[in-house]
Amino acid sequence: MDYGTYRGILTLVILVLFIVIVVWAYSKRSKNRFSDAANAIFEDEKTHNDTISNEEKGSEK
């Protein structure tokens, strides 16, 4: 086997790996997990705002 054959096999392996990753990323099983991860920043903001409002209530006393 020469260098060109190794490059061809490596290219094929990388292509298959890319296709597997794309199928995994767009599968319905992963949708909920990715949706939760995407919205996690907004939940953190809500918690932060609740904390700030609780601190303001405490300082008004």
PDB file of C-alpha atoms in Angstrom:
ATOM      1  CA  MET A   1       0.000   0.000   0.000  1.00  0.00           C
ATOM      2  CA  ASP A   2       1.343   3.362  -0.920  1.00  0.00           C
ATOM      3  CA  TYR A   3       0.813   6.815   0.527  1.00  0.00           C
ATOM      4  CA  GLY A   4      -2.165   7.581  -1.746  1.00  0.00           C
ATOM      5  CA  THR A   5      -4.061   4.539  -0.503  1.00  0.00           C
ATOM      6  CA  TYR A   6      -3.567   5.580   3.127  1.00  0.00           C
ATOM      7  CA  ARG A   7      -4.805   9.083   2.317  1.00  0.00           C
ATOM      8  CA  GLY A   8      -7.878   7.629   0.601  1.00  0.00           C
ATOM      9  CA  ILE A   9      -8.692   5.407   3.562  1.00  0.00           C
ATOM     10  CA  LEU A  10      -8.190   8.279   5.992  1.00  0.00           C
ATOM     11  CA  THR A  11     -10.469  10.505   3.893  1.00  0.00           C
ATOM     12  CA  LEU A  12     -13.153   7.811   3.875  1.00  0.00           C
ATOM     13  CA  VAL A  13     -12.902   7.341   7.654  1.00  0.00           C
ATOM     14  CA  ILE A  14     -13.195  11.086   8.251  1.00  0.00           C
ATOM     15  CA  LEU A  15     -16.198  11.321   5.911  1.00  0.00           C
ATOM     16  CA  VAL A  16     -17.969   8.473   7.716  1.00  0.00           C
ATOM     17  CA  LEU A  17     -17.183  10.070  11.078  1.00  0.00           C
ATOM     18  CA  PHE A  18     -18.600  13.394   9.869  1.00  0.00           C
ATOM     19  CA  ILE A  19     -21.814  11.732   8.678  1.00  0.00           C
ATOM     20  CA  VAL A  20     -22.206   9.903  12.008  1.00  0.00           C
ATOM     21  CA  ILE A  21     -21.768  13.143  13.961  1.00  0.00           C
ATOM     22  CA  VAL A  22     -24.326  14.972  11.794  1.00  0.00           C
ATOM     23  CA  VAL A  23     -26.872  12.160  12.170  1.00  0.00           C
ATOM     24  CA  TRP A  24     -26.297  12.098  15.937  1.00  0.00           C
ATOM     25  CA  ALA A  25     -26.636  15.877  16.242  1.00  0.00           C
ATOM     26  CA  TYR A  26     -29.923  15.987  14.351  1.00  0.00           C
ATOM     27  CA  SER A  27     -31.472  12.840  15.824  1.00  0.00           C
ATOM     28  CA  LYS A  28     -34.713  13.174  17.741  1.00  0.00           C
ATOM     29  CA  ARG A  29     -33.209  11.510  20.818  1.00  0.00           C
ATOM     30  CA  SER A  30     -30.668  14.315  21.176  1.00  0.00           C
ATOM     31  CA  LYS A  31     -33.102  17.149  20.557  1.00  0.00           C
ATOM     32  CA  ASN A  32     -34.317  17.461  24.170  1.00  0.00           C
ATOM     33  CA  ARG A  33     -30.800  17.418  25.588  1.00  0.00           C
ATOM     34  CA  PHE A  34     -29.566  20.058  23.150  1.00  0.00           C
ATOM     35  CA  SER A  35     -32.678  22.173  23.698  1.00  0.00           C
ATOM     36  CA  ASP A  36     -32.135  22.072  27.456  1.00  0.00           C
ATOM     37  CA  ALA A  37     -28.492  23.026  27.003  1.00  0.00           C
ATOM     38  CA  ALA A  38     -29.418  25.898  24.695  1.00  0.00           C
ATOM     39  CA  ASN A  39     -31.943  27.291  27.177  1.00  0.00           C
ATOM     40  CA  ALA A  40     -29.750  26.808  30.251  1.00  0.00           C
ATOM     41  CA  ILE A  41     -28.342  30.319  29.943  1.00  0.00           C
ATOM     42  CA  PHE A  42     -31.815  31.808  30.245  1.00  0.00           C
ATOM     43  CA  GLU A  43     -32.590  29.751  33.350  1.00  0.00           C
ATOM     44  CA  ASP A  44     -29.386  31.022  34.915  1.00  0.00           C
ATOM     45  CA  GLU A  45     -30.432  34.588  34.125  1.00  0.00           C
ATOM     46  CA  LYS A  46     -33.817  34.008  35.752  1.00  0.00           C
ATOM     47  CA  THR A  47     -32.131  32.660  38.885  1.00  0.00           C
ATOM     48  CA  HIS A  48     -29.792  35.634  38.903  1.00  0.00           C
ATOM     49  CA  ASN A  49     -32.660  38.111  38.593  1.00  0.00           C
ATOM     50  CA  ASP A  50     -34.549  36.347  41.395  1.00  0.00           C
ATOM     51  CA  THR A  51     -31.477  36.612  43.605  1.00  0.00           C
ATOM     52  CA  ILE A  52     -31.097  40.315  42.871  1.00  0.00           C
ATOM     53  CA  SER A  53     -34.758  41.010  43.582  1.00  0.00           C
ATOM     54  CA  ASN A  54     -34.523  39.074  46.870  1.00  0.00           C
ATOM     55  CA  GLU A  55     -31.471  41.131  47.864  1.00  0.00           C
ATOM     56  CA  GLU A  56     -33.299  44.356  47.046  1.00  0.00           C
ATOM     57  CA  LYS A  57     -36.244  43.277  49.182  1.00  0.00           C
ATOM     58  CA  GLY A  58     -33.855  42.545  52.037  1.00  0.00           C
ATOM     59  CA  SER A  59     -32.208  45.952  51.790  1.00  0.00           C
ATOM     60  CA  GLU A  60     -35.580  47.765  51.858  1.00  0.00           C
ATOM     61  CA  LYS A  61     -36.359  46.459  55.357  1.00  0.00           C
TER      62      LYS A  61
END
